[in-house]
mmCIF file of C-alpha atoms in Angstrom:
data_model
loop_
_atom_site.group_PDB
_atom_site.id
_atom_site.type_symbol
_atom_site.label_atom_id
_atom_site.label_comp_id
_atom_site.label_asym_id
_atom_site.label_seq_id
_atom_site.Cartn_x
_atom_site.Cartn_y
_atom_site.Cartn_z
ATOM 1 C CA MET A 436 -32.973 3.648 56.742
ATOM 2 C CA ALA A 437 -34.603 0.829 59.245
ATOM 3 C CA LEU A 438 -32.086 -2.434 59.334
ATOM 4 C CA HIS A 439 -33.401 -5.731 59.758
ATOM 5 C CA PHE A 440 -31.368 -8.986 60.644
ATOM 6 C CA HIS A 441 -31.861 -12.427 59.102
ATOM 7 C CA PRO A 442 -33.254 -14.875 61.792
ATOM 8 C CA SER A 443 -31.339 -17.413 61.479
ATOM 9 C CA THR A 444 -27.941 -16.437 61.904
ATOM 10 C CA GLY A 445 -28.958 -12.862 63.253
ATOM 11 C CA THR A 446 -26.556 -10.927 60.134
ATOM 12 C CA PRO A 447 -27.468 -7.798 59.582
ATOM 13 C CA ILE A 448 -29.905 -7.735 56.064
ATOM 14 C CA SER A 449 -29.958 -4.162 53.644
ATOM 15 C CA ALA A 450 -33.417 -3.043 53.651
ATOM 16 C CA GLU A 451 -32.900 -1.670 49.958
ATOM 17 C CA PRO A 452 -33.535 -3.962 46.792
ATOM 18 C CA ARG A 453 -29.965 -5.659 45.383
ATOM 19 C CA THR A 454 -29.382 -3.743 42.398
ATOM 20 C CA ARG A 455 -28.068 -6.853 39.365
ATOM 21 C CA GLY A 456 -25.276 -6.768 37.233
ATOM 22 C CA PHE A 457 -24.694 -8.541 34.165
ATOM 23 C CA THR A 458 -23.109 -11.843 34.387
ATOM 24 C CA LEU A 459 -20.093 -12.632 32.748
ATOM 25 C CA LEU A 460 -22.365 -15.427 30.434
ATOM 26 C CA GLU A 461 -24.292 -12.250 29.088
ATOM 27 C CA LEU A 462 -20.966 -9.760 28.351
ATOM 28 C CA LEU A 463 -19.708 -13.209 26.888
ATOM 29 C CA VAL A 464 -22.725 -12.890 24.331
ATOM 30 C CA VAL A 465 -22.943 -9.845 23.854
ATOM 31 C CA VAL A 466 -18.999 -9.433 22.926
ATOM 32 C CA VAL A 467 -19.474 -12.480 20.285
ATOM 33 C CA ILE A 468 -23.004 -10.962 18.793
ATOM 34 C CA LEU A 469 -20.629 -7.472 17.817
ATOM 35 C CA GLY A 470 -17.591 -9.566 15.899
ATOM 36 C CA LEU A 471 -20.131 -11.784 14.108
ATOM 37 C CA LEU A 472 -21.661 -8.465 13.187
ATOM 38 C CA ALA A 473 -17.547 -7.066 12.414
ATOM 39 C CA SER A 474 -16.871 -10.328 10.333
ATOM 40 C CA TYR A 475 -19.929 -9.479 8.035
ATOM 41 C CA VAL A 476 -19.690 -5.899 7.782
ATOM 42 C CA GLY A 477 -15.984 -5.008 8.091
ATOM 43 C CA PRO A 478 -15.185 -7.455 4.251
ATOM 44 C CA LYS A 479 -18.517 -4.828 2.624
ATOM 45 C CA TYR A 480 -17.076 -1.973 3.859
ATOM 46 C CA PHE A 481 -13.202 -2.742 3.116
ATOM 47 C CA ALA A 482 -14.375 -3.619 -0.489
ATOM 48 C CA GLN A 483 -16.155 0.309 -1.292
ATOM 49 C CA VAL A 484 -12.258 1.153 -0.016
ATOM 50 C CA GLY A 485 -11.077 0.072 -2.575
ATOM 51 C CA LYS A 486 -13.043 0.889 -5.039
ATOM 52 C CA SER A 487 -13.877 4.566 -4.276
ATOM 53 C CA GLU A 488 -9.447 3.566 -4.292
ATOM 54 C CA THR A 489 -9.738 2.231 -7.932
ATOM 55 C CA GLY A 490 -12.062 5.542 -8.912
ATOM 56 C CA VAL A 491 -9.894 8.030 -8.047
ATOM 57 C CA ALA A 492 -6.770 6.541 -9.642
ATOM 58 C CA ARG A 493 -9.141 6.352 -13.219
ATOM 59 C CA SER A 494 -10.135 9.927 -12.589
ATOM 60 C CA GLN A 495 -6.777 11.003 -12.061
ATOM 61 C CA ILE A 496 -5.356 9.143 -15.157
ATOM 62 C CA ASP A 497 -8.326 10.188 -17.042
ATOM 63 C CA ALA A 498 -7.516 14.146 -15.579
ATOM 64 C CA PHE A 499 -3.785 13.211 -16.804
ATOM 65 C CA ASP A 500 -4.967 12.337 -20.358
ATOM 66 C CA LYS A 501 -6.705 15.245 -21.134
ATOM 67 C CA ALA A 502 -4.330 17.642 -19.416
ATOM 68 C CA LEU A 503 -1.675 15.742 -21.988
ATOM 69 C CA ASP A 504 -4.075 16.258 -24.899
ATOM 70 C CA GLN A 505 -4.006 20.238 -24.401
ATOM 71 C CA TYR A 506 -0.305 19.641 -23.702
ATOM 72 C CA LEU A 507 0.275 18.035 -27.191
ATOM 73 C CA LEU A 508 -1.741 20.865 -29.217
ATOM 74 C CA ASP A 509 0.490 23.515 -27.010
ATOM 75 C CA VAL A 510 4.078 21.625 -27.955
ATOM 76 C CA GLY A 511 3.363 18.840 -30.657
ATOM 77 C CA HIS A 512 4.536 16.348 -29.125
ATOM 78 C CA PRO A 513 3.657 14.763 -26.277
ATOM 79 C CA PRO A 514 6.853 15.219 -22.937
ATOM 80 C CA THR A 515 9.306 12.756 -22.919
ATOM 81 C CA THR A 516 9.251 9.281 -20.600
ATOM 82 C CA GLU A 517 12.117 11.522 -18.557
ATOM 83 C CA GLN A 518 10.026 14.848 -18.470
ATOM 84 C CA GLY A 519 6.888 12.825 -16.772
ATOM 85 C CA LEU A 520 3.758 14.446 -15.569
ATOM 86 C CA ASN A 521 5.943 17.252 -14.376
ATOM 87 C CA ALA A 522 6.141 18.919 -17.632
ATOM 88 C CA LEU A 523 2.252 18.971 -17.433
ATOM 89 C CA PHE A 524 2.980 22.068 -14.037
ATOM 90 C CA GLN A 525 6.311 22.691 -14.890
ATOM 91 C CA LYS A 526 7.608 24.303 -18.570
ATOM 92 C CA PRO A 527 10.367 21.450 -19.189
ATOM 93 C CA GLU A 528 13.492 23.956 -20.657
ATOM 94 C CA SER A 529 13.724 22.926 -24.007
ATOM 95 C CA GLU A 530 10.419 23.629 -24.804
ATOM 96 C CA ALA A 531 9.889 26.768 -26.346
ATOM 97 C CA LYS A 532 5.740 26.599 -27.069
ATOM 98 C CA TRP A 533 4.276 25.326 -23.786
ATOM 99 C CA ARG A 534 1.615 27.406 -22.528
ATOM 100 C CA GLY A 535 1.110 25.521 -19.428
ATOM 101 C CA PRO A 536 0.540 24.734 -16.712
ATOM 102 C CA TYR A 537 -1.970 22.152 -17.740
ATOM 103 C CA LEU A 538 -2.420 20.942 -13.800
ATOM 104 C CA LYS A 539 -3.298 23.715 -11.303
ATOM 105 C CA LYS A 540 -1.139 21.597 -8.912
ATOM 106 C CA ALA A 541 1.905 19.146 -9.455
ATOM 107 C CA PRO A 542 0.801 15.493 -10.347
ATOM 108 C CA PRO A 543 0.023 13.649 -7.321
ATOM 109 C CA ASN A 544 0.853 10.370 -6.385
ATOM 110 C CA ASP A 545 -1.863 7.154 -7.020
ATOM 111 C CA PRO A 546 -4.164 6.259 -4.403
ATOM 112 C CA TRP A 547 -1.295 3.743 -2.983
ATOM 113 C CA GLY A 548 1.009 6.171 -2.807
ATOM 114 C CA ARG A 549 3.224 5.609 -5.795
ATOM 115 C CA PRO A 550 3.899 7.423 -8.821
ATOM 116 C CA TYR A 551 1.721 7.267 -11.640
ATOM 117 C CA VAL A 552 3.693 5.314 -14.851
ATOM 118 C CA TYR A 553 4.418 7.687 -17.924
ATOM 119 C CA LYS A 554 5.831 6.934 -21.274
ATOM 120 C CA SER A 555 6.311 8.409 -24.149
ATOM 121 C CA PRO A 556 5.827 6.590 -26.676
ATOM 122 C CA GLY A 557 2.962 4.391 -24.952
ATOM 123 C CA LYS A 558 1.742 0.950 -25.364
ATOM 124 C CA ASP A 559 0.382 -0.152 -29.304
ATOM 125 C CA GLY A 560 1.707 2.635 -30.885
ATOM 126 C CA ALA A 561 -0.385 5.244 -28.600
ATOM 127 C CA GLU A 562 1.914 8.734 -28.436
ATOM 128 C CA PHE A 563 1.544 7.935 -24.763
ATOM 129 C CA SER A 564 0.511 5.592 -21.620
ATOM 130 C CA ILE A 565 -0.051 6.413 -17.742
ATOM 131 C CA SER A 566 -0.613 3.979 -15.307
ATOM 132 C CA SER A 567 -1.029 2.862 -11.893
ATOM 133 C CA LEU A 568 -0.067 -0.579 -10.754
ATOM 134 C CA GLY A 569 -2.954 -0.865 -8.341
ATOM 135 C CA ARG A 570 -3.494 -1.895 -4.312
ATOM 136 C CA ASP A 571 -0.407 -4.529 -4.630
ATOM 137 C CA GLY A 572 2.025 -2.058 -6.889
ATOM 138 C CA ALA A 573 2.858 -5.215 -9.034
ATOM 139 C CA ALA A 574 2.178 -5.629 -12.582
ATOM 140 C CA GLY A 575 -1.022 -7.937 -13.745
ATOM 141 C CA GLY A 576 -3.195 -8.724 -10.744
ATOM 142 C CA ASP A 577 -7.146 -8.273 -10.205
ATOM 143 C CA GLY A 578 -9.873 -5.931 -8.268
ATOM 144 C CA PRO A 579 -7.965 -3.241 -6.580
ATOM 145 C CA ASP A 580 -4.789 -5.043 -7.312
ATOM 146 C CA ALA A 581 -5.010 -4.720 -11.251
ATOM 147 C CA ASP A 582 -3.468 -2.269 -13.316
ATOM 148 C CA ILE A 583 -5.198 0.829 -14.188
ATOM 149 C CA SER A 584 -4.319 2.862 -17.327
ATOM 150 C CA ASN A 585 -5.624 5.180 -20.428
#
């Protein structure tokens, strides 16, 4: 490698070309573009997550509903509110006609981590009702915060 000197100052100059990195401005532009993409894609992604949690809750409630129908055929009446959905997995002491378990495992919580609400008798004269209070855990609401019931 030959060493060259600057003609007017006499300081050494490298013979190899300098490699150039990114400037701060270029890095900031890239960060801004990534931020804009994230702000566009993020809400769409999380909206899909909310829809899938609601779908899981609906599917679980439907499975409980079918298991309760089988329980009703065997025993003659739905479990009491106090017995709850656990009566589908564990035999209540007072039920001689119980032929379960009607679920493969203990009833899970809803997708938001709260127990499903089971009542017998149910709303509007139904024999039973099963519901989830949705993402917000409060009665009412819209979208993923809406109540889900059978």
